[in-house]
Rosetta silent file (secondary structure, phi, psi, omega in degrees, C-alpha in Angstrom):
SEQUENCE: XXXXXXXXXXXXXXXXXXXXXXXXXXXXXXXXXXXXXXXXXXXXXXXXXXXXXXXXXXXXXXXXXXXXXXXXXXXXXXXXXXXXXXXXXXXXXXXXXXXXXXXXXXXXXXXXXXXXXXXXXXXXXXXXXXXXXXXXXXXXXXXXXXXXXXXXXXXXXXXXXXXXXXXXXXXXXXXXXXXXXXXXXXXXXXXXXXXXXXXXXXXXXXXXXXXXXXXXXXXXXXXXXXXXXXXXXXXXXXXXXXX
SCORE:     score description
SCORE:     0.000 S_00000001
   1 L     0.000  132.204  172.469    0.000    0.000    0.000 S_00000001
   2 L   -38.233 -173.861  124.696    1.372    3.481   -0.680 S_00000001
   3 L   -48.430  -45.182 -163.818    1.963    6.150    1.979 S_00000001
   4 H   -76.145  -16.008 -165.342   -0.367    8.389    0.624 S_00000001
   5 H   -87.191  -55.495  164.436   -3.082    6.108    0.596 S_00000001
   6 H   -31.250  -56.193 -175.102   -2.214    4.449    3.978 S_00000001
   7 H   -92.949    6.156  104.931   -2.608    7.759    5.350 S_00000001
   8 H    -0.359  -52.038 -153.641   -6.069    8.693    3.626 S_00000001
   9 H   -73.616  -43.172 -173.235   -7.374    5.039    4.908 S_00000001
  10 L  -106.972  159.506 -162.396   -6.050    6.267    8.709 S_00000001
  11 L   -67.366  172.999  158.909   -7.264    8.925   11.091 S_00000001
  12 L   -36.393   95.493 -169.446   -4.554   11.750   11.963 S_00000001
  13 L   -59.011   82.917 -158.852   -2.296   10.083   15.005 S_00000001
  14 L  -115.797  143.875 -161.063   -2.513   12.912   17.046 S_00000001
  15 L   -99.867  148.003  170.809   -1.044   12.718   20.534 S_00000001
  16 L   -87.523  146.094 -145.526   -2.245   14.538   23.586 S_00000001
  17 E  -119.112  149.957  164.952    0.148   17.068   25.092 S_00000001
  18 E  -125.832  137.131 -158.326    0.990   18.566   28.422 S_00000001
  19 E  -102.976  123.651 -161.987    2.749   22.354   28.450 S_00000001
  20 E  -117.698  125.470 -177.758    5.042   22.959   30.956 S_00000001
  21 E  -129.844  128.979 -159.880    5.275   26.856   30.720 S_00000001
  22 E   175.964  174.081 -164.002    7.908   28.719   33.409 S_00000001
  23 E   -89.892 -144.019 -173.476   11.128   30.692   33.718 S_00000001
  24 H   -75.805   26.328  176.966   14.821   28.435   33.912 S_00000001
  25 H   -96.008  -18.629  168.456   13.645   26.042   36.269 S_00000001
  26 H   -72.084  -85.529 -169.151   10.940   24.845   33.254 S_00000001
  27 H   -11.551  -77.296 -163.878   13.859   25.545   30.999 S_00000001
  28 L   -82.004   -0.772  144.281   16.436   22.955   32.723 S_00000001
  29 L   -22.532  -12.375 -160.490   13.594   20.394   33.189 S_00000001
  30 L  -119.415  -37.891  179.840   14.764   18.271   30.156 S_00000001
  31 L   -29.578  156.031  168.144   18.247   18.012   31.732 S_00000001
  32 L   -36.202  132.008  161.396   19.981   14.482   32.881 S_00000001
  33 L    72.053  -19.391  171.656   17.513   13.523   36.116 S_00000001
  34 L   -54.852  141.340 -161.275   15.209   16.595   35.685 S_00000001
  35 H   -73.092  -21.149  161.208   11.706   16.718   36.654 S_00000001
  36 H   -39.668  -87.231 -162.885   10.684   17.288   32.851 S_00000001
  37 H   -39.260  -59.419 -168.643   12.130   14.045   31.698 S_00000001
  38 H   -44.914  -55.012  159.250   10.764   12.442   34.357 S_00000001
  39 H  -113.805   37.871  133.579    7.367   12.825   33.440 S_00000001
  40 H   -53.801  -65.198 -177.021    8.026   12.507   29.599 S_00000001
  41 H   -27.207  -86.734 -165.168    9.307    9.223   30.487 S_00000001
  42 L   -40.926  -22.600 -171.335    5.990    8.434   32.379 S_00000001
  43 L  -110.005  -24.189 -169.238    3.744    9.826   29.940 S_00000001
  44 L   -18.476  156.527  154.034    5.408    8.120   26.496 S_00000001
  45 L    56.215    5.478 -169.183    3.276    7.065   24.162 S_00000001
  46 L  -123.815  -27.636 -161.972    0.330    8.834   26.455 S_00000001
  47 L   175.365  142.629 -166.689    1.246   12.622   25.806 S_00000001
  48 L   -89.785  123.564 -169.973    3.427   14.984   24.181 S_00000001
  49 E  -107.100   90.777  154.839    5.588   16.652   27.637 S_00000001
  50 E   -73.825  117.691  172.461    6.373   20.254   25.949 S_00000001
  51 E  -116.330  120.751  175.256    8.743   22.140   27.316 S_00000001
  52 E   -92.440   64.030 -160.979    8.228   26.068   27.385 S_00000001
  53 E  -109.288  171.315 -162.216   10.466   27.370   29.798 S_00000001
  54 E  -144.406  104.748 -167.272   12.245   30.343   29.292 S_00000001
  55 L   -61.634  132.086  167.622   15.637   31.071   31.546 S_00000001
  56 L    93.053  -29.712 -179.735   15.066   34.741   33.171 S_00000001
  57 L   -40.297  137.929  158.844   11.414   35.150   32.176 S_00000001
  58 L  -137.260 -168.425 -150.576    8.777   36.667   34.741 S_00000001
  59 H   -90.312   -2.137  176.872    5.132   37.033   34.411 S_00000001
  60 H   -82.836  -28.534 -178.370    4.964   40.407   32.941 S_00000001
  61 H  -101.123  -17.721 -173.751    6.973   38.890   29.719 S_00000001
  62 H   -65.278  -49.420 -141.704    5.188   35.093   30.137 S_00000001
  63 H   -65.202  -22.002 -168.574    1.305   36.545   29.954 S_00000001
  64 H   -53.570  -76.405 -160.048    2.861   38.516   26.868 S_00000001
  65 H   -57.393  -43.150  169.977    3.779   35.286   25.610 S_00000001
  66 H   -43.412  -22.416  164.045    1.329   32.659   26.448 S_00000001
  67 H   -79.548  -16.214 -152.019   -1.293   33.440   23.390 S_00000001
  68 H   -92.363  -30.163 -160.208    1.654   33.134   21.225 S_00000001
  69 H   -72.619  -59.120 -149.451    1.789   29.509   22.706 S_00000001
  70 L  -115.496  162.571  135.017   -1.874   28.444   22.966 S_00000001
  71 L  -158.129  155.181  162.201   -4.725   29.957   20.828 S_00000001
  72 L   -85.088   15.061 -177.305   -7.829   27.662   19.786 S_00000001
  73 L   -98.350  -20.677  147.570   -7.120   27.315   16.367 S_00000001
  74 L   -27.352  -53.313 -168.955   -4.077   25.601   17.961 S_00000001
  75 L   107.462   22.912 -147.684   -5.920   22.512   18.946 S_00000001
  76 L   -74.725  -25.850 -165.309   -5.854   24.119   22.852 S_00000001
  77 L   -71.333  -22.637 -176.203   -8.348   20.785   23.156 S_00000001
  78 L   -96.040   48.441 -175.444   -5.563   18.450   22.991 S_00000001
  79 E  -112.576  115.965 -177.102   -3.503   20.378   25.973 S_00000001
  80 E  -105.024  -36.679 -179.712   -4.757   18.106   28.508 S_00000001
  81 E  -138.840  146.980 -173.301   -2.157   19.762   31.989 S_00000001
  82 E  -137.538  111.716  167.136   -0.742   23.222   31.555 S_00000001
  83 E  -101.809  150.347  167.608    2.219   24.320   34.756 S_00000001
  84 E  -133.810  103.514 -164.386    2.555   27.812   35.013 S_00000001
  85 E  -111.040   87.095 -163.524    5.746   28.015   36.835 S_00000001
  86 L  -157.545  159.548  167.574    7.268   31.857   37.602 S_00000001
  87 L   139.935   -5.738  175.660    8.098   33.687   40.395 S_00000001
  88 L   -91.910  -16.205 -173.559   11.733   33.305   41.301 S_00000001
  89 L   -90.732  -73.808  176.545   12.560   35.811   38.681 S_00000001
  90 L   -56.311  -28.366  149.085    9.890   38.202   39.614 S_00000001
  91 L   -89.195    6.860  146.129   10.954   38.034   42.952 S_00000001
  92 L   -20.058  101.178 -164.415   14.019   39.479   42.490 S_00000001
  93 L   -54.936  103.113 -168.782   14.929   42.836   45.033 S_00000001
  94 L   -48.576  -33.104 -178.299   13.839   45.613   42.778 S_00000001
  95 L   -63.985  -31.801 -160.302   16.958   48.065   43.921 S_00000001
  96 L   -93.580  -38.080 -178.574   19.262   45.142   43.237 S_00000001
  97 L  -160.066   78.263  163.293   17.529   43.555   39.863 S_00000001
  98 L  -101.907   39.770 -161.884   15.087   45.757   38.397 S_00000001
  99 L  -110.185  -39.881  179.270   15.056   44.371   35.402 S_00000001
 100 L  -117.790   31.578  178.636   13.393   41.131   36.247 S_00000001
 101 L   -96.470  112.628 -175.605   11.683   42.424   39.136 S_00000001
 102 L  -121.074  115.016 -162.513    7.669   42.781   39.184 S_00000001
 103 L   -34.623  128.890 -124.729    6.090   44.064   42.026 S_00000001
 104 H   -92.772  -39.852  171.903    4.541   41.250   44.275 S_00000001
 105 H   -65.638  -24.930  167.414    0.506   42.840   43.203 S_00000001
 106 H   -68.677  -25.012 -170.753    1.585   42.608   39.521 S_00000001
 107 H   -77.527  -22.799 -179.888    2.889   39.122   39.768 S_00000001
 108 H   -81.521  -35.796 -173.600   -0.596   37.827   41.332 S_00000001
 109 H   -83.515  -26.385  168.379   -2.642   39.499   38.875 S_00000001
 110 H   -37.949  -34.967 -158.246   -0.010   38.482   35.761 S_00000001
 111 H   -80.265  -77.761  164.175   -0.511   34.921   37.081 S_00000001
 112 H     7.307  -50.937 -177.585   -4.342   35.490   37.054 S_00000001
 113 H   -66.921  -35.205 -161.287   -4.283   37.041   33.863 S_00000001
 114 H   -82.318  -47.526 -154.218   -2.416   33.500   32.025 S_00000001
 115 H   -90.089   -0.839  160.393   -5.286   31.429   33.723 S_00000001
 116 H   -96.095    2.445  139.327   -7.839   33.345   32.571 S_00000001
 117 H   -37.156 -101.189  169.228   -6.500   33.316   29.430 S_00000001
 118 H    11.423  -56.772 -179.164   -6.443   29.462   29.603 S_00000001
 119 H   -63.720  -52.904 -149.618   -9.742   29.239   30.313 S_00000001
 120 H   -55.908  -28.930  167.962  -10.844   31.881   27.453 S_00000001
 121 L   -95.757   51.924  171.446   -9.273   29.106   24.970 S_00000001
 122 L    42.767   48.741 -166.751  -11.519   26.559   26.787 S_00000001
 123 L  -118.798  105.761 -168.184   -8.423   25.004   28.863 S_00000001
 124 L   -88.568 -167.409 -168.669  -10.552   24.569   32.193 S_00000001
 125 H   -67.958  -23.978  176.473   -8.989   25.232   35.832 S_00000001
 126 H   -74.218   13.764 -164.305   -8.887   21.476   36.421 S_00000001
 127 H  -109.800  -32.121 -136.255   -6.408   20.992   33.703 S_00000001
 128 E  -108.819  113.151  177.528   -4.374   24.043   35.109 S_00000001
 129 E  -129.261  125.216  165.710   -1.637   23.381   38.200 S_00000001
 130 E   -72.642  178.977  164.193    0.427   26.560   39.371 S_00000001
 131 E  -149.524  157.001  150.223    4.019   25.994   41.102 S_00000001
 132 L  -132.182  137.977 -130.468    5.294   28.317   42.904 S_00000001
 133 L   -61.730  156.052 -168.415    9.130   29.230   43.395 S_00000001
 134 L   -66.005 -177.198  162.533   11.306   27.155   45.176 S_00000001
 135 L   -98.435  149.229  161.186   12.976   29.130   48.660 S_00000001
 136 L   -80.914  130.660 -166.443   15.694   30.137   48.441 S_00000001
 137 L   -90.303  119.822 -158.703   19.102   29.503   49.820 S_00000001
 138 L   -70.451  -40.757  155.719   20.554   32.675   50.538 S_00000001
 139 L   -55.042  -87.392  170.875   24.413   31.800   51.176 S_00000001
 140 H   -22.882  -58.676 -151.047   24.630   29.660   47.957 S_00000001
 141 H   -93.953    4.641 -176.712   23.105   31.958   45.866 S_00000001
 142 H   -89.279   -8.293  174.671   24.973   35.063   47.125 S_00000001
 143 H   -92.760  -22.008  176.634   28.234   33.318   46.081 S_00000001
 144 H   -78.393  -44.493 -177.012   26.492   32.422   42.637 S_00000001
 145 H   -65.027  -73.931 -152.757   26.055   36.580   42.393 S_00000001
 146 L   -87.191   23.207  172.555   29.048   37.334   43.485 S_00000001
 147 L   -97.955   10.602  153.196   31.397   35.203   40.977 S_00000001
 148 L  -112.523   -7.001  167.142   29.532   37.316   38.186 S_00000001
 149 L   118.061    6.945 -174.724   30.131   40.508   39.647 S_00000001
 150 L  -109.572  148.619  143.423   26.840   41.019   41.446 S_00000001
 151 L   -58.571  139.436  157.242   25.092   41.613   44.969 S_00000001
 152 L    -4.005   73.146 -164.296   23.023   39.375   47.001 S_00000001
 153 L   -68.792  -59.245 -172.854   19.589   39.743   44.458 S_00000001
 154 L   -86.578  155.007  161.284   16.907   37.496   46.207 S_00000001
 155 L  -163.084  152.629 -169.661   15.918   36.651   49.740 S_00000001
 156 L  -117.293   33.969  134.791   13.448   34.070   50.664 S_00000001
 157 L   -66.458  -47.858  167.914   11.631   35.919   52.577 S_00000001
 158 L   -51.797  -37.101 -159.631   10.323   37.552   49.792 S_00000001
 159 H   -69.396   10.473 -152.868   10.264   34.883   47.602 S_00000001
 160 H  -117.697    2.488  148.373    8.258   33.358   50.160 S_00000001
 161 H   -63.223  -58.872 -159.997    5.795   36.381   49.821 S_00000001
 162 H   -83.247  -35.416 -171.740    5.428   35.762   46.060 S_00000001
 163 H   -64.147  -44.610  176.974    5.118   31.750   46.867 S_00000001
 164 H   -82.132  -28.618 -178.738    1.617   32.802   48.636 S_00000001
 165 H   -58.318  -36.783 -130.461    0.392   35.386   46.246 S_00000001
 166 H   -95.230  -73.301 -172.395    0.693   32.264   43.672 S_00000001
 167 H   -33.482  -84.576 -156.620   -1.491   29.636   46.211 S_00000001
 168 H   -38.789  -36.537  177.284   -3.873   32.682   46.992 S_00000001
 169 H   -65.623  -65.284  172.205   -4.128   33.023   42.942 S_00000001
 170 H   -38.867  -75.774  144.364   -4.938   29.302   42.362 S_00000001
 171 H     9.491  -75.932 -162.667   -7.464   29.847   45.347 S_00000001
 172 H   -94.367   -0.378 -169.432   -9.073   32.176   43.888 S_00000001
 173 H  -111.198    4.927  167.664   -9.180   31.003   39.900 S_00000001
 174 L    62.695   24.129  158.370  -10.197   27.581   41.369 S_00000001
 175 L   -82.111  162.945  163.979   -6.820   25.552   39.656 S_00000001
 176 E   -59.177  168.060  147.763   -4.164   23.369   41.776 S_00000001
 177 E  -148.261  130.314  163.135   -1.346   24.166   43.267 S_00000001
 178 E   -93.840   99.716  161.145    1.935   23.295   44.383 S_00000001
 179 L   -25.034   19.817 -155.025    3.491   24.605   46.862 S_00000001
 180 H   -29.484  -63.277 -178.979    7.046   24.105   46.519 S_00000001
 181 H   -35.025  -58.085 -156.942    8.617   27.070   48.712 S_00000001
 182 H   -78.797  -56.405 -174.861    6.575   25.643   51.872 S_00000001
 183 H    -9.753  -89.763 -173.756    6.878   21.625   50.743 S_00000001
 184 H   -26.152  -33.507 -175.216   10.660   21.859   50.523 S_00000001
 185 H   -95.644  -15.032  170.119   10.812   23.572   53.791 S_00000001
 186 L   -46.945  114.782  134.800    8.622   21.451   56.278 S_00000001
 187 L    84.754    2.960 -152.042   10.237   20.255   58.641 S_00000001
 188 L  -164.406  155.856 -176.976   13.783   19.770   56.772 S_00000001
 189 L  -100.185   95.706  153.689   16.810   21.361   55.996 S_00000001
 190 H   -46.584  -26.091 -151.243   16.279   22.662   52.117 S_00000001
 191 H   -65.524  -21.499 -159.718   19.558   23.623   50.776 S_00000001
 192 H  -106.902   23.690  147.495   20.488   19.919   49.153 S_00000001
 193 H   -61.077  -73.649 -165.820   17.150   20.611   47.313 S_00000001
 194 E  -102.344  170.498 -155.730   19.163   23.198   45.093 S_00000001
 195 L  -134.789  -12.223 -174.146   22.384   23.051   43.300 S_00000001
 196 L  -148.691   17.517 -168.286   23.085   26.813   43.293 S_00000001
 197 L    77.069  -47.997 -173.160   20.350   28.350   46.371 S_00000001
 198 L   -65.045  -71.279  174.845   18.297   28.897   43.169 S_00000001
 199 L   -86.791  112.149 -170.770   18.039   25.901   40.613 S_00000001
 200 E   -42.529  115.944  163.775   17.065   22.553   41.595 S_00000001
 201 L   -76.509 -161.606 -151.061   19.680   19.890   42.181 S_00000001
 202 L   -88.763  -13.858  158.885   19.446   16.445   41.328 S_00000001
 203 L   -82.771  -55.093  153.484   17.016   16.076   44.503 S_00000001
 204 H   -27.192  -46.450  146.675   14.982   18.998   44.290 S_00000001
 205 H   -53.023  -31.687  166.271   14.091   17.492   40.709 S_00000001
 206 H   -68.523  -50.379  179.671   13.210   14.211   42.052 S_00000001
 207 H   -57.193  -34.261 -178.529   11.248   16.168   44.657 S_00000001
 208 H   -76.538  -40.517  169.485    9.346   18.420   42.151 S_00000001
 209 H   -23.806  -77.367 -177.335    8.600   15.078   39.978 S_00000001
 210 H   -55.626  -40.639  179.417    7.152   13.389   42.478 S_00000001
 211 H   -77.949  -20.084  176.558    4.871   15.809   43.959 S_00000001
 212 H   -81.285  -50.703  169.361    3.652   17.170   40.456 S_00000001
 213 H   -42.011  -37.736 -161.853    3.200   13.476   39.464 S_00000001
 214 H   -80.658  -50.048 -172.313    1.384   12.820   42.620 S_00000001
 215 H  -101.532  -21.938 -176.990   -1.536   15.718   41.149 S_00000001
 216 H   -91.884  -69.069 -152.536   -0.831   14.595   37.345 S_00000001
 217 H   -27.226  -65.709 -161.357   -1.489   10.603   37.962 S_00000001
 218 H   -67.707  -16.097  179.745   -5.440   10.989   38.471 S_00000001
 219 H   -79.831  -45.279 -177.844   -5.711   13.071   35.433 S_00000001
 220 H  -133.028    6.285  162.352   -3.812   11.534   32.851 S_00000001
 221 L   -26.117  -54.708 -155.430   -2.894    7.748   34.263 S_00000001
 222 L   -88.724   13.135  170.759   -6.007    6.749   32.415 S_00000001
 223 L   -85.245  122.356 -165.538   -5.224    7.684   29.216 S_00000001
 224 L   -80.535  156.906 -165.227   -4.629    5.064   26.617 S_00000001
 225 L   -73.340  129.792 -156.087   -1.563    4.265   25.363 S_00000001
 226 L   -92.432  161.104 -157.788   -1.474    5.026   21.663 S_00000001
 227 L    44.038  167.357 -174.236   -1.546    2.572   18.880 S_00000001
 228 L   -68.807  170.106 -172.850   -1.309   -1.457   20.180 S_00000001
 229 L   -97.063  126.951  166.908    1.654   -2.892   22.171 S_00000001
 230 H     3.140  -68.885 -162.129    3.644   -5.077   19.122 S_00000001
 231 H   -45.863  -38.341 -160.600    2.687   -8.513   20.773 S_00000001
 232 H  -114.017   22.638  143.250   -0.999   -7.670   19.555 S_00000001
 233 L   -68.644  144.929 -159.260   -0.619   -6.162   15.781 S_00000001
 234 L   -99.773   88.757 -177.826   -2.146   -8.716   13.805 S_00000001
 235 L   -69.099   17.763 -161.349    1.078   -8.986   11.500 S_00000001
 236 L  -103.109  -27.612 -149.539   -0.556  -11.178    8.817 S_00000001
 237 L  -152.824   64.041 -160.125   -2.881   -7.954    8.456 S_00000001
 238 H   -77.101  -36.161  162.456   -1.122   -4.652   10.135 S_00000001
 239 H   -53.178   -9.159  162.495   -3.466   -2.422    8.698 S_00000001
 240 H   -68.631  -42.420 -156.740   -6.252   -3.781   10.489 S_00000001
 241 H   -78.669  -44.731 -154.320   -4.201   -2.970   13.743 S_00000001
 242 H  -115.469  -30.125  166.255   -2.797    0.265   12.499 S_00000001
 243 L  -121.315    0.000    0.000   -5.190    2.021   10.817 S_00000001
């Protein structure tokens, strides 16, 4: 049988995807051990794991971006889980980094703004899980500043300001959330969480994995796997099987 005809005779394979949209903690997600891979891996053959993270980004440049991403002419119907991951960037000490700094009332309504977006291309709130920034480790990352020539940017008090504006958004737009900032810190000595006070070490990825997996499972576990497992294509007759 041809190609062209083979694909005429079968529908469009199309797989469904989940968007992981965030600054470089999204970004570095695909790395060795990274909480990305981790649930590509999980999802194969179940879901397309995109990732749209963007190293530096904060929500005044994401919501910019996010239609550019998503629209409904898109297919926004196959996006079955959408993270919206930002806030370590925007929490940033405006005298210190005012470049990627957004003011703690702009960052709740930015985040607001992407999930009503979301919805407006029919993406509802149960589909939709926030994160919010890890804490930070203050020593580590003031040594990461100052081998480029910088001052002490972050403190996690703040970020730990910005970590509740995010819950309080999810709250009020009726999506999940994960907590990361408090998670990491119950009860436990964060720092071997992070690889630089900032960016997630090889445990902090394993940590974020699991708990976003943990909120992902009931949602898309039950999705079937696409096309048959080998053992049961009818090879005498694959096109029965296949298309």
């Amino acid at each position: 049988m041809a190609l062209a005809e083979a694909g005429a005779r079968g529908r469009l394979l199309r797989w469904p995807r989940v968007l992981l949209f965030g600054d470089s903690i999204t970004e570095y997600s695909f790395q060795e051990n990274g909480w990305g891979a981790y649930l590509a891996e999980r999802l194969v053959r179940k879901c397309d794991v995109l990732n749209r993270g963007i190293s530096g980004y904060n929500t005044r440049w994401a919501k910019l971006i996010l239609p550019r991403l998503i629209t409904e002419s898109t297919s926004a119907d196959s996006i079955v889980a959408v993270t919206i991951f930002f806030g370590a960037n925007d929490s940033a000490l405006k005298e210190l980094n005012p470049k990627q700094h957004v003011p703690l009332e702009e960052y709740a309504a930015n985040l607001k703004s992407m999930v009503q977006y979301l919805k407006s291309v029919d993406i509802t709130a149960d589909r939709i899980i926030l994160i919010t920034p890890p804490p930070l480790q203050e020593s580590a990352w003031e040594k990461a500043c100052l081998a480029k020539g910088d001052k002490l940017n972050r403190c996690n008090a703040t970020t730990g300001q910005y970590a509740q504006a995010c819950v309080q958004v999810a709250r009020e737009c009726g999506t999940d959330v994960l907590d990361l900032w408090t998670l990491m810190q119950k009860n436990q000595d964060f720092s071997s969480y992070l690889s630089d006070g900032l960016h997630l070490s090889t445990k902090g990825n394993s940590f974020l994995a699991a708990q976003l997996w943990s909120r992902l499972e009931n949602k898309l576990s039950a999705l079937p796997s696409l096309l048959p497992y080998w053992r049961d294509v009818d090879h005498t007759n694959p096109e029965a099987s296949l298309l």
